[in-house]
XYZ file of N, CA and C in Angstrom:
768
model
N -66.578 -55.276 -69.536
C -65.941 -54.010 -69.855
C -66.469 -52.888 -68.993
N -65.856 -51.399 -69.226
C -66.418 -50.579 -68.400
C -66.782 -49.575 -69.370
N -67.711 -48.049 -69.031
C -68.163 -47.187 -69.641
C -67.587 -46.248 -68.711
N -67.122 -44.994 -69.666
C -66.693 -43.652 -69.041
C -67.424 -42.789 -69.834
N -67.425 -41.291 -69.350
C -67.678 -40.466 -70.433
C -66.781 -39.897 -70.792
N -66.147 -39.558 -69.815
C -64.997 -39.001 -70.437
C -63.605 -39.861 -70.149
N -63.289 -40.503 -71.461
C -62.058 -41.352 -71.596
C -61.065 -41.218 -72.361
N -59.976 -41.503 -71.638
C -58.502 -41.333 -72.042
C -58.031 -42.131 -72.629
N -56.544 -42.360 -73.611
C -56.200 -43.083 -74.612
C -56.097 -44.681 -73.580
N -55.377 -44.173 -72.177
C -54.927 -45.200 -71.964
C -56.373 -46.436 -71.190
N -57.316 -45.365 -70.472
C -58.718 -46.050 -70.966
C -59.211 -46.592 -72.285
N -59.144 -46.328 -72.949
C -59.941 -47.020 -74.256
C -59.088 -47.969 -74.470
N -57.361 -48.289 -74.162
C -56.846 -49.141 -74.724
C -57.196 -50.478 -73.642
N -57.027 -50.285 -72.457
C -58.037 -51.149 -71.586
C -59.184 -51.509 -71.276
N -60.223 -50.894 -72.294
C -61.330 -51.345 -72.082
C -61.782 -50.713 -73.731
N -61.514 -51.440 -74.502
C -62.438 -51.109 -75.738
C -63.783 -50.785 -76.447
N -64.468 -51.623 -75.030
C -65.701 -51.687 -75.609
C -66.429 -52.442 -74.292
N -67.744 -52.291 -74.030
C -68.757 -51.934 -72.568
C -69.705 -53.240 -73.318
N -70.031 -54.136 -72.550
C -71.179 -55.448 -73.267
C -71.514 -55.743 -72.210
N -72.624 -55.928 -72.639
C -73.991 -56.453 -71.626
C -74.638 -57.621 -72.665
N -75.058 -58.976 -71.377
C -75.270 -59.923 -72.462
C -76.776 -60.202 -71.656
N -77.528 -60.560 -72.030
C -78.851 -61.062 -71.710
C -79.136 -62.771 -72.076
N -79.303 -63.173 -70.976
C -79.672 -64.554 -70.738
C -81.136 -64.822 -70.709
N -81.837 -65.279 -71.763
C -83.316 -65.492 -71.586
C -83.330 -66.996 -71.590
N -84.248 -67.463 -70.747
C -84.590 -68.850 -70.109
C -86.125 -68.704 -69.642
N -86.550 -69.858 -69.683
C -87.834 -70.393 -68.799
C -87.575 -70.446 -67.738
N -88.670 -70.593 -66.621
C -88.294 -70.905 -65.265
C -88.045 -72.047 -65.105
N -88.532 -73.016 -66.140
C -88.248 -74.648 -65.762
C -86.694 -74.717 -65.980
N -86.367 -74.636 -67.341
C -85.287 -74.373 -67.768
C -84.089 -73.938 -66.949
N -84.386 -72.919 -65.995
C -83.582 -71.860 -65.069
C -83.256 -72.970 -64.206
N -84.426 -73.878 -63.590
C -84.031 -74.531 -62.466
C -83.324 -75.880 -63.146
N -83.503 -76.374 -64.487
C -82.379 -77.311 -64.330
C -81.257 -77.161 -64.655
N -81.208 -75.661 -65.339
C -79.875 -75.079 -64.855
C -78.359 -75.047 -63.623
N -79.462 -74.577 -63.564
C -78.954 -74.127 -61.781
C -78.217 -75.576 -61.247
N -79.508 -76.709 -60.655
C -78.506 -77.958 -60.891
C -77.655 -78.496 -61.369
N -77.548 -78.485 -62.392
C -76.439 -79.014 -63.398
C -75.163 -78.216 -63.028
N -75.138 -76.921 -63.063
C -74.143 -75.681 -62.588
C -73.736 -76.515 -61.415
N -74.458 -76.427 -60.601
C -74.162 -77.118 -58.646
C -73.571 -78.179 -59.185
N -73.728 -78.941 -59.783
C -73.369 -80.436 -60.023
C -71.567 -80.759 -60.564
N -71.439 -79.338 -61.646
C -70.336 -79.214 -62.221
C -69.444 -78.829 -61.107
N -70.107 -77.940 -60.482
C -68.765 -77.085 -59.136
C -68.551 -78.151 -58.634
N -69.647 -79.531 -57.785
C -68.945 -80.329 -56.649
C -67.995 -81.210 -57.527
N -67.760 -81.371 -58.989
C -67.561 -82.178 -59.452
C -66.135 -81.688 -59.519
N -65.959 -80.275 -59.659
C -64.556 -79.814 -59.214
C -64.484 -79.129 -57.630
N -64.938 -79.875 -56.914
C -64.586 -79.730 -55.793
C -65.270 -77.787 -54.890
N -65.460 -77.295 -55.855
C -66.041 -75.479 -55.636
C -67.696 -75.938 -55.140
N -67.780 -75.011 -53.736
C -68.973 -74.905 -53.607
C -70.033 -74.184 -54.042
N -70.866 -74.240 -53.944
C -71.957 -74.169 -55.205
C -72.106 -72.885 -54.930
N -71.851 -72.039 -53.415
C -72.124 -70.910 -53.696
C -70.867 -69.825 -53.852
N -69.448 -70.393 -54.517
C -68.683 -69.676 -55.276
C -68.873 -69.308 -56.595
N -68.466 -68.000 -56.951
C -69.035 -67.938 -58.322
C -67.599 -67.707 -59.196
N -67.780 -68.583 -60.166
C -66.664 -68.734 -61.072
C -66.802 -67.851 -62.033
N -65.848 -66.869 -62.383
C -65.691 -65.709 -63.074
C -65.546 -65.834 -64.603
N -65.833 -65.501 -65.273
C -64.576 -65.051 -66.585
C -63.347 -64.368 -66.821
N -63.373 -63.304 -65.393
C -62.030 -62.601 -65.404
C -61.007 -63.542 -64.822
N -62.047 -64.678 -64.100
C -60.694 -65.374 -63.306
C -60.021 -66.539 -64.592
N -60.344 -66.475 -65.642
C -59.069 -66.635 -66.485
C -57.979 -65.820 -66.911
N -58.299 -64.514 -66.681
C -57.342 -63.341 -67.219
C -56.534 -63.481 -66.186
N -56.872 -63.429 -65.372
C -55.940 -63.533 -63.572
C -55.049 -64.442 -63.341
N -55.547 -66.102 -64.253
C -54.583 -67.161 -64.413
C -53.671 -66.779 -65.147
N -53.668 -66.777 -66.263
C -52.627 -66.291 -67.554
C -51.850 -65.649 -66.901
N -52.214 -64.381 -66.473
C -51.437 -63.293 -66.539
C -50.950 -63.389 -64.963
N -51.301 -64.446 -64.183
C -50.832 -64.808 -63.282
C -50.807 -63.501 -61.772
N -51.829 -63.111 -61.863
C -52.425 -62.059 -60.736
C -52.257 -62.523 -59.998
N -52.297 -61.931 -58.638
C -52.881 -62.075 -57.025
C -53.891 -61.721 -56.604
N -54.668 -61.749 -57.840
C -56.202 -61.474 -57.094
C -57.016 -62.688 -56.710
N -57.350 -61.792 -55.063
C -58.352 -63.440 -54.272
C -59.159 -63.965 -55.254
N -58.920 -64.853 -55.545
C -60.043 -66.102 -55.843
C -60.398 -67.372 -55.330
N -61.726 -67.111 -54.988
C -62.260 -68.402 -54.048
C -62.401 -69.677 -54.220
N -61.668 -70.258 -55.496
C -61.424 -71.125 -55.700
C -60.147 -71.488 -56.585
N -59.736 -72.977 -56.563
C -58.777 -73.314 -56.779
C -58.349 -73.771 -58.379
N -59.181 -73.690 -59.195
C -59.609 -73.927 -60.487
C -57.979 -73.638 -61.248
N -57.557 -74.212 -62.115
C -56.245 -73.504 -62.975
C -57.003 -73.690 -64.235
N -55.988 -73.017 -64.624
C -56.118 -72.669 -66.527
C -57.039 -73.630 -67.300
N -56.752 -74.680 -67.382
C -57.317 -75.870 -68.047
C -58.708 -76.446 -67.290
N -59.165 -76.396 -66.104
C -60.193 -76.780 -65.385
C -60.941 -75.390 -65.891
N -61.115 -74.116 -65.725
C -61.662 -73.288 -65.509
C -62.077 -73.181 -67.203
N -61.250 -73.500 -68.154
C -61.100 -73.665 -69.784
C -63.092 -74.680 -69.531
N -62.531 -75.891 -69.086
C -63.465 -76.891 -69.179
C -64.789 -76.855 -68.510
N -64.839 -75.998 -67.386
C -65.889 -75.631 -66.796
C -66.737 -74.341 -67.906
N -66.005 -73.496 -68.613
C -66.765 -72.756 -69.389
C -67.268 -73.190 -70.477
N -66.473 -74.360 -70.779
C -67.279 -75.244 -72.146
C -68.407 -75.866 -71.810
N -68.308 -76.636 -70.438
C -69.099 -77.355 -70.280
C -70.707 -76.397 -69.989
N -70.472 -75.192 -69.314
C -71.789 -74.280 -69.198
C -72.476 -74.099 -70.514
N -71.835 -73.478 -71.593
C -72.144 -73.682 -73.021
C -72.839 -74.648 -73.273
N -72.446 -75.759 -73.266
C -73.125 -76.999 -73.957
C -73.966 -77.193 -72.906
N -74.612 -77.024 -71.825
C -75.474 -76.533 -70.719
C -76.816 -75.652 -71.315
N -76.337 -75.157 -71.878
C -77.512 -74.086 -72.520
C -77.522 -74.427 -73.658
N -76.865 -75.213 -74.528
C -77.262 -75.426 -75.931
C -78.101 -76.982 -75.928
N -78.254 -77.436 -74.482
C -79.080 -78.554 -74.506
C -80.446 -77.911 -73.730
N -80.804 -76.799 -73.357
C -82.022 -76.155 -72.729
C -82.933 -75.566 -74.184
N -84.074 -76.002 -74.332
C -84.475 -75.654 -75.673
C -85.148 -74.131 -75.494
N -85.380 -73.317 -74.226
C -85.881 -72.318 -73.977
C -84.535 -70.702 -73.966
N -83.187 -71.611 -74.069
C -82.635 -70.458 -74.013
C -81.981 -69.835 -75.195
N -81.786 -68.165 -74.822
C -81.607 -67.360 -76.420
C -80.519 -66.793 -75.624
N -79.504 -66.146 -75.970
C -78.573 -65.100 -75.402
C -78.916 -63.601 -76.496
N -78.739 -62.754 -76.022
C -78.631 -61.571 -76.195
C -77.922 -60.691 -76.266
N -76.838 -59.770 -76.928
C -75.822 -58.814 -76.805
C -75.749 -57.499 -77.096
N -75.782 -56.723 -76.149
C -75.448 -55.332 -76.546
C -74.206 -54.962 -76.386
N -73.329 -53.839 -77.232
C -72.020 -53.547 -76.877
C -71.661 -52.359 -77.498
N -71.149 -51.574 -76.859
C -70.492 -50.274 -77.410
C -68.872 -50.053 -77.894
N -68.525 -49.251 -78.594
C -67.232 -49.222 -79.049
C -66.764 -48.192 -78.560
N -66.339 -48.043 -77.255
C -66.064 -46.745 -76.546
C -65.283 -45.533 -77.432
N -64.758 -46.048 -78.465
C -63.767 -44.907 -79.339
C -64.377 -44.541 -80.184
N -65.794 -44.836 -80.375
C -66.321 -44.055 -81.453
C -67.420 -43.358 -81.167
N -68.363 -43.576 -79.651
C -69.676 -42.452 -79.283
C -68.485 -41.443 -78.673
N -69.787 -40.932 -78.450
C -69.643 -39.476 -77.845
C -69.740 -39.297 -76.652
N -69.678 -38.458 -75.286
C -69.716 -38.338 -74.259
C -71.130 -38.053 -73.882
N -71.439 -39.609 -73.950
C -72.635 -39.925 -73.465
C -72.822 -40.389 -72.232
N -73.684 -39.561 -71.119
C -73.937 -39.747 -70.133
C -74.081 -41.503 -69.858
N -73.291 -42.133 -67.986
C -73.331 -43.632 -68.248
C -74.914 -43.656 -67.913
N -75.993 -43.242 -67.237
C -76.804 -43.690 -67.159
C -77.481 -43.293 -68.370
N -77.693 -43.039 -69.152
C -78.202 -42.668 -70.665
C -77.498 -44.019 -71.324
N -76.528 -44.263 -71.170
C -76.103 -45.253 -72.155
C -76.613 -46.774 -71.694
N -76.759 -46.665 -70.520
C -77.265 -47.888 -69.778
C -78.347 -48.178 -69.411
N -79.356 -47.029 -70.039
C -80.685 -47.377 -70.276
C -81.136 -47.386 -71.693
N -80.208 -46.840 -72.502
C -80.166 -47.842 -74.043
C -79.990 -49.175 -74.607
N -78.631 -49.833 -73.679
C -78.729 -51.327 -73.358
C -79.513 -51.863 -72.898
N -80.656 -51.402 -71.816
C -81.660 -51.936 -70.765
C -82.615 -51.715 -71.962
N -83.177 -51.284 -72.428
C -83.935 -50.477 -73.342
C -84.390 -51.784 -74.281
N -82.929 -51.738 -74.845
C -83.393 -52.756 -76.070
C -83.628 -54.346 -75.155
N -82.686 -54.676 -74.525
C -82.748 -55.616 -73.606
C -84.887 -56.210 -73.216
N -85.408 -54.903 -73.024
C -86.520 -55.136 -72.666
C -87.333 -55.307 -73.878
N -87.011 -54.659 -74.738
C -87.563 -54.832 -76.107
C -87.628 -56.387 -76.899
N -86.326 -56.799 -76.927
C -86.525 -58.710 -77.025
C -87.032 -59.268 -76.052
N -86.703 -59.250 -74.939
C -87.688 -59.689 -73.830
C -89.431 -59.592 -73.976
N -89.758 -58.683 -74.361
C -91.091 -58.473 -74.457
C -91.367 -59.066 -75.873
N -90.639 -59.084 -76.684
C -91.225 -59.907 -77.813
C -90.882 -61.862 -77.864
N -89.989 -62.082 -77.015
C -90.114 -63.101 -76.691
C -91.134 -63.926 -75.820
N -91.513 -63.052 -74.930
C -92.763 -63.418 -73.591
C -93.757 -63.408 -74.898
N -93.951 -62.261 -75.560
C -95.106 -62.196 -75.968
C -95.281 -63.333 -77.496
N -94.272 -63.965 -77.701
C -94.582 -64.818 -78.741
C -95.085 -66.161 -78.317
N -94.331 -66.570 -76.936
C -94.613 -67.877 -76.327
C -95.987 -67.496 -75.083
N -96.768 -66.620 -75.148
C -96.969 -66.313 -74.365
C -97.192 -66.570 -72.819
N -95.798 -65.975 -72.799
C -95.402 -65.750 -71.107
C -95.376 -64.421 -70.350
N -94.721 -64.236 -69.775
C -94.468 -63.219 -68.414
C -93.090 -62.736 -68.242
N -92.639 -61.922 -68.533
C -90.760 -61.611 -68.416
C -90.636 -60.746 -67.731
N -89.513 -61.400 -66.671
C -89.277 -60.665 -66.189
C -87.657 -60.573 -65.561
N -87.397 -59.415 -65.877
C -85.814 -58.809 -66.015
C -84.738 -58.690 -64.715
N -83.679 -59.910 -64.883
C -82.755 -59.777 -63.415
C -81.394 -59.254 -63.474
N -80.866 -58.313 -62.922
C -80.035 -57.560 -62.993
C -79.084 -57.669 -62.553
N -77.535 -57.576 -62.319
C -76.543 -57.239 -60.991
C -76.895 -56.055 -60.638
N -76.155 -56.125 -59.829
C -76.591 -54.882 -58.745
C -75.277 -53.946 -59.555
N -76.257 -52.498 -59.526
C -75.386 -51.701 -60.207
C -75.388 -50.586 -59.415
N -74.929 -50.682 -58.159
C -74.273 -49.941 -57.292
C -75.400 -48.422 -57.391
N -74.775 -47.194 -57.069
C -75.353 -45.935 -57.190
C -76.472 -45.890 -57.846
N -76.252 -46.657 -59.436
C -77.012 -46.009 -60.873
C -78.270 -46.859 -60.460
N -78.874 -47.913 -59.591
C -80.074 -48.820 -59.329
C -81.058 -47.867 -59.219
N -81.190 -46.772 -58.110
C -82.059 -46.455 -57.906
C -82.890 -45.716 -58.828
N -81.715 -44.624 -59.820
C -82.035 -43.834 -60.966
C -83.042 -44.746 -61.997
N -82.117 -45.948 -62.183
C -82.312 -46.843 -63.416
C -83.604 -47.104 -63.153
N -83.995 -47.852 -61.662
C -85.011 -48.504 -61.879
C -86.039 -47.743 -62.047
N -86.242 -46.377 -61.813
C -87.420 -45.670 -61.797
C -87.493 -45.032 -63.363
N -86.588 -44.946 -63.915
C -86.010 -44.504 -65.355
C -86.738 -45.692 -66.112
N -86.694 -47.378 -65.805
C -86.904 -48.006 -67.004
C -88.626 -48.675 -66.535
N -89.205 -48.276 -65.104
C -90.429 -48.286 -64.717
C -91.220 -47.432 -65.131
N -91.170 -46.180 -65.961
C -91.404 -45.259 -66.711
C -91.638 -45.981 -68.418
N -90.513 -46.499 -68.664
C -90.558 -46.678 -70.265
C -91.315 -47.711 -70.208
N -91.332 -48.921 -69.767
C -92.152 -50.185 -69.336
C -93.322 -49.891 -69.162
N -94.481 -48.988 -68.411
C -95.036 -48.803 -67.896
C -95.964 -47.573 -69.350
N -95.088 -46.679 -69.453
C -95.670 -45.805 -70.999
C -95.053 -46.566 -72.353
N -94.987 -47.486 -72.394
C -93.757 -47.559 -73.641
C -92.892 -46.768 -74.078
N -92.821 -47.023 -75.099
C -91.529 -46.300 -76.061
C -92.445 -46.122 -77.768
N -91.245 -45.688 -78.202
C -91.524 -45.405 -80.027
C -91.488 -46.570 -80.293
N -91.284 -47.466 -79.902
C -91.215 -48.794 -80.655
C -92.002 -49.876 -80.038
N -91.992 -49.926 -78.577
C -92.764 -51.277 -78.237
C -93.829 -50.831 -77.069
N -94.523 -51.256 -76.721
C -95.277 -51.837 -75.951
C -95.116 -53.022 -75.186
N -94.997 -52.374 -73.737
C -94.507 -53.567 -73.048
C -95.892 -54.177 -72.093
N -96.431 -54.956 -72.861
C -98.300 -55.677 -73.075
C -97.316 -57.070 -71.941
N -96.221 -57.768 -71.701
C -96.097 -59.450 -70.811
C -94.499 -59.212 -70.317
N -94.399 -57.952 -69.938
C -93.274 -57.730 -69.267
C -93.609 -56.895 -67.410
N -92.365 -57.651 -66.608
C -92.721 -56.710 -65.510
C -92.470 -55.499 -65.301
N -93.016 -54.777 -64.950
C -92.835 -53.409 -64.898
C -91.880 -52.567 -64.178
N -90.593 -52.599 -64.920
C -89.466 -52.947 -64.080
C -88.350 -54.179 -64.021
N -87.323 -53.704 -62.914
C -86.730 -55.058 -63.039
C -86.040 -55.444 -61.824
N -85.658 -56.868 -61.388
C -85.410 -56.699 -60.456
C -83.682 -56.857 -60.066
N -83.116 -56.658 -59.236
C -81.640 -56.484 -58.565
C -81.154 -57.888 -57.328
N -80.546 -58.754 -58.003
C -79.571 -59.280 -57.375
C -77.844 -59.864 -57.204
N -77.340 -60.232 -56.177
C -76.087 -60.155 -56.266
C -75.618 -61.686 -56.861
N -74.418 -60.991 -57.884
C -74.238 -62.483 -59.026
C -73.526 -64.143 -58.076
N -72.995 -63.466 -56.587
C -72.488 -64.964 -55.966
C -73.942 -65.263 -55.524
N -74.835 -65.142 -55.789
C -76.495 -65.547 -55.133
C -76.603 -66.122 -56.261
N -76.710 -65.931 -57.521
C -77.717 -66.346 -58.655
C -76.778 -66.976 -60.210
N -77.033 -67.825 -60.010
C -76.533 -68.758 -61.129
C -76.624 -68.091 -62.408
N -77.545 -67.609 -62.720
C -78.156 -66.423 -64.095
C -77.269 -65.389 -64.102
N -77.290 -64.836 -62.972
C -75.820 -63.598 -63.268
C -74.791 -64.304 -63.480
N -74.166 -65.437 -62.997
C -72.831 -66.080 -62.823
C -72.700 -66.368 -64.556
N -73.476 -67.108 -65.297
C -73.356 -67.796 -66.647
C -73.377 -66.139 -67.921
N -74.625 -65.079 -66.924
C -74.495 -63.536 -68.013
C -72.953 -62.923 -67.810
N -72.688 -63.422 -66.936
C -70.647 -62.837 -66.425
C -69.938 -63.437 -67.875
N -70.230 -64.789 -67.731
C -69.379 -65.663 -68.838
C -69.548 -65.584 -69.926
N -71.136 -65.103 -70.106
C -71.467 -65.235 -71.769
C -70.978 -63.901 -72.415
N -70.694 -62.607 -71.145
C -70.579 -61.009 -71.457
C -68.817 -61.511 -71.802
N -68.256 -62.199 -71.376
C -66.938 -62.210 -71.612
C -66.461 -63.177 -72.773
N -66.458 -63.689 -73.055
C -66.643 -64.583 -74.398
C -66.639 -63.462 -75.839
N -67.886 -62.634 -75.384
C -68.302 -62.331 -76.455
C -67.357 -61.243 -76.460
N -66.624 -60.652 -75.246
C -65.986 -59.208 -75.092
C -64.540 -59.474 -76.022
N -64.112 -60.813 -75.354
C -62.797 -61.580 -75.655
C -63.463 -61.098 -77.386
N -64.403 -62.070 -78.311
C -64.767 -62.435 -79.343
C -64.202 -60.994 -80.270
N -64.783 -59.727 -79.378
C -64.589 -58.647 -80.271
C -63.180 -58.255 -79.882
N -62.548 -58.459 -79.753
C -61.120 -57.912 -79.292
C -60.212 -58.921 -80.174
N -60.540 -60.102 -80.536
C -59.544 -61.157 -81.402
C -60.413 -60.651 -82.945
N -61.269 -59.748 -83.166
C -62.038 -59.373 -84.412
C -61.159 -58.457 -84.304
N -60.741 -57.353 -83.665
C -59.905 -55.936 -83.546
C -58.756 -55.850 -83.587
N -57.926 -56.925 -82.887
C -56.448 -56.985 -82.791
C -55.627 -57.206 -83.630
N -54.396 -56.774 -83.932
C -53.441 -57.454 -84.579
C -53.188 -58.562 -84.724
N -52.544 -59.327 -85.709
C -52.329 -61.140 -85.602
C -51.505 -61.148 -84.942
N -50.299 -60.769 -83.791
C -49.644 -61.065 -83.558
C -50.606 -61.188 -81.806
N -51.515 -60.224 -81.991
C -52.437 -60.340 -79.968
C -53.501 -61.433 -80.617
N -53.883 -61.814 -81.571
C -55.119 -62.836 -81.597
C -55.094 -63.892 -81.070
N -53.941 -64.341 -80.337
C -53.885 -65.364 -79.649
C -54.074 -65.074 -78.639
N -54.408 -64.097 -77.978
C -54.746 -64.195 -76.633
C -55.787 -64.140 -76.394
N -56.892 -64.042 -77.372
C -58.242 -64.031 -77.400
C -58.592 -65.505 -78.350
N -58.144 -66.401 -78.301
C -58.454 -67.391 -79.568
C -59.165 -68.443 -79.271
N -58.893 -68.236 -77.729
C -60.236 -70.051 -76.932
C -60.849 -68.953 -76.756
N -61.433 -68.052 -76.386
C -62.978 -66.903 -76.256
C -64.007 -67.141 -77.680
N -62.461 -66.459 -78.771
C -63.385 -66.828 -79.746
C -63.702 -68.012 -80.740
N -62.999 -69.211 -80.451
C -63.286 -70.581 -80.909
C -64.960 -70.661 -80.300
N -64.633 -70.522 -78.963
C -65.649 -71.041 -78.166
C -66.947 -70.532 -78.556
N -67.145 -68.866 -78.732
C -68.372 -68.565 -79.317
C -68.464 -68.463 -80.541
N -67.398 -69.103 -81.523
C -67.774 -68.937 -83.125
C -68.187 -70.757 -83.550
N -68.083 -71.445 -82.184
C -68.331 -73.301 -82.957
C -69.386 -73.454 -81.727
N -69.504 -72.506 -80.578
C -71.133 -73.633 -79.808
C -71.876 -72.172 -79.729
N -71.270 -71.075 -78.929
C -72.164 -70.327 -78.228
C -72.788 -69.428 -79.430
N -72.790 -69.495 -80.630
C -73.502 -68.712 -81.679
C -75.138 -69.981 -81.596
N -74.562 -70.574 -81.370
C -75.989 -71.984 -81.600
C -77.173 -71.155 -80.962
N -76.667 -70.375 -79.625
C -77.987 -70.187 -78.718
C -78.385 -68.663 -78.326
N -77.627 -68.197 -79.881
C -78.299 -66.539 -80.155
C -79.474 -66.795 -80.673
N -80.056 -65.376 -80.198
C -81.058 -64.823 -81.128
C -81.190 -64.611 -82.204
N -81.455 -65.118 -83.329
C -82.049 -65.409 -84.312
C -83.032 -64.988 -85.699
N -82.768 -64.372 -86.444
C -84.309 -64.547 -87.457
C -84.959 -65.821 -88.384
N -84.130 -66.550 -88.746
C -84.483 -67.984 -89.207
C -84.279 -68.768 -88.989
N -82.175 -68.766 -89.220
C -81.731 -69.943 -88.901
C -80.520 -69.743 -88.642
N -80.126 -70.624 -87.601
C -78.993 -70.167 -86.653
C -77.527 -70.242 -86.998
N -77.189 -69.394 -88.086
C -76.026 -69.361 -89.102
C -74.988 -67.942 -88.619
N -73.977 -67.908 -88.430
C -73.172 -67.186 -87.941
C -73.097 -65.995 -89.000
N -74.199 -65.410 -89.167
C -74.463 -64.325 -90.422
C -74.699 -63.222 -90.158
N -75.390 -62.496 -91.052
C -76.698 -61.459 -90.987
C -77.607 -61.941 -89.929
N -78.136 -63.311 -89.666
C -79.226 -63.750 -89.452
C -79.495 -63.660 -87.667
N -78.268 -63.506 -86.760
C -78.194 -62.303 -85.952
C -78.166 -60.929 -85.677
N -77.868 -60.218 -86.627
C -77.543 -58.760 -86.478
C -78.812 -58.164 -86.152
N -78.835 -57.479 -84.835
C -80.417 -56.693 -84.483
C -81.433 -57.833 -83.617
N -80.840 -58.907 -83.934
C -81.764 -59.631 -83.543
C -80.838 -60.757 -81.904
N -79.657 -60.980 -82.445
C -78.958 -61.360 -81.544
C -77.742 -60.722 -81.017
N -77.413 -59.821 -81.839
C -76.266 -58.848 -81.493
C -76.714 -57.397 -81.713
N -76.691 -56.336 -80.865
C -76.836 -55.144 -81.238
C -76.136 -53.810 -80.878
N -75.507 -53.084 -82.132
C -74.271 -52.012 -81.277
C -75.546 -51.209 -80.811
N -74.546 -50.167 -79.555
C -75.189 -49.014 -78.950
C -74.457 -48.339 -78.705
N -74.515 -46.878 -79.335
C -75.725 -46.401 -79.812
C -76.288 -47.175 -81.275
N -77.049 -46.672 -82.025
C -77.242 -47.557 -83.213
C -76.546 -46.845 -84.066
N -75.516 -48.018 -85.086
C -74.391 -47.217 -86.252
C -73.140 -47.410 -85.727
N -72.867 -47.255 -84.624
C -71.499 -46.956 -83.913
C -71.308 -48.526 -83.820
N -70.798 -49.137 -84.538
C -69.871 -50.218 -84.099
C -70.436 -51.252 -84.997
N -71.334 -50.837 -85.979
C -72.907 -51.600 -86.812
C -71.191 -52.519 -87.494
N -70.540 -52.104 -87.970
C -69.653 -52.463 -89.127
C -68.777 -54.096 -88.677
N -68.220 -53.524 -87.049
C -67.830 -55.042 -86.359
C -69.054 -55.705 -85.842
């Protein structure tokens, strides 16, 4: 999704809502990732360093002309996103993470203010995850054009002094920036941010649009809830809220 501050009807009706998903993994974990990913592309013929989208299902459907570097249709590209899922629900180190805003209900909140509230909390599970297993975390980004340079010195500050809430005691100080056709980790945070975007939009819509969101949200209401974040036990409940899903600002969107 995208963030404005100042947005129009016919903005909000195209973009409802702004999600950022966080992929936490081990490094072991990461790398047999990564293989398996390579393994799936040659297996449909895509080289390993194309990166397969989530939008490039919207583009099928709706039958766009936007370049895409590979040849994937509807039903392959369906099966390649299942198969990443069950990819990470066989890695015992990985958690997903979600932040998301409801653009129609904050306020004209500055985007880099709002995007160091997502980063914010983002670092906040991160650091309590390193620090339970005790490890080392450390935070990989897409490249976010203009707002990098602001951000990074903005969240090397909070990292570095903390915050009202945490102490960042097994986090790096900072984070780092790369581009998502390079890194397998951005490619799968693309898919998991869209799933979940689809997820809230078939929660919002009329019954007569829920079908156009209905493999997004099959998909994360029967595997990809398995490999949220958590307080006990991994039940499509309460037992995420705050912990595997979180609106931003806090309140604004608490209700979906």
């Amino acid at each position: 999704g995208v963030y404005e501050k100042e947005r129009s009807a016919m903005f909000l009706q195209s973009h409802p809502f702004y999600v950022r998903s966080n992929l936490i993994i081990s490094a072991s974990d990461y790398i047999k990732l990564e293989e398996a990913i390579n393994e799936i592309k040659r297996e449909f013929g895509v080289n390993f360093s194309t990166e397969i989208k989530w939008s490039h299902l919207g583009a099928r459907l709706k039958k766009y002309k936007t370049p895409i570097h590979h040849n994937l249709n509807i039903q392959q590209l369906q099966i390649y996103y299942d198969k990443v899922i069950e990819l990470l629900i066989g890695l015992s180190s990985v958690k997903v993470y979600y932040t998301f805003t409801v653009n129609s209900e904050i306020g004209k909140i500055d985007p880099i203010n709002l995007l160091k509230m997502h980063l914010q909390n983002a670092f906040q599970r991160l650091q309590k995850d390193a620090k339970s297993s005790k490890s080392y975390g450390i935070l990989i980004a897409d490249e976010l054009n203009d707002k990098t340079k602001n951000l990074k010195k903005a969240l090397y500050e909070i990292t570095s002094e903390g915050d009202q809430f945490t102490e960042y005691t097994h986090l790096h100080k900072g984070f780092f920036v790369d581009q998502s056709d390079q890194s397998c980790g951005l490619q799968i945070a693309d898919i998991l941010a869209g799933i979940f975007t689809a997820s809230l939009k078939y929660q919002t819509a009329g019954d007569g649009e829920k079908s156009k969101f209905e493999y997004a949200h099959n998909l994360f209401v029967n595997k990809l809830y398995k490999i949220m974040r958590f307080r006990e036990t991994p039940s499509f409940t309460t037992e995420v809220y705050k912990s595997g899903i979180k609106e931003i600002p806090s309140g604004y969107g608490d209700a979906l």
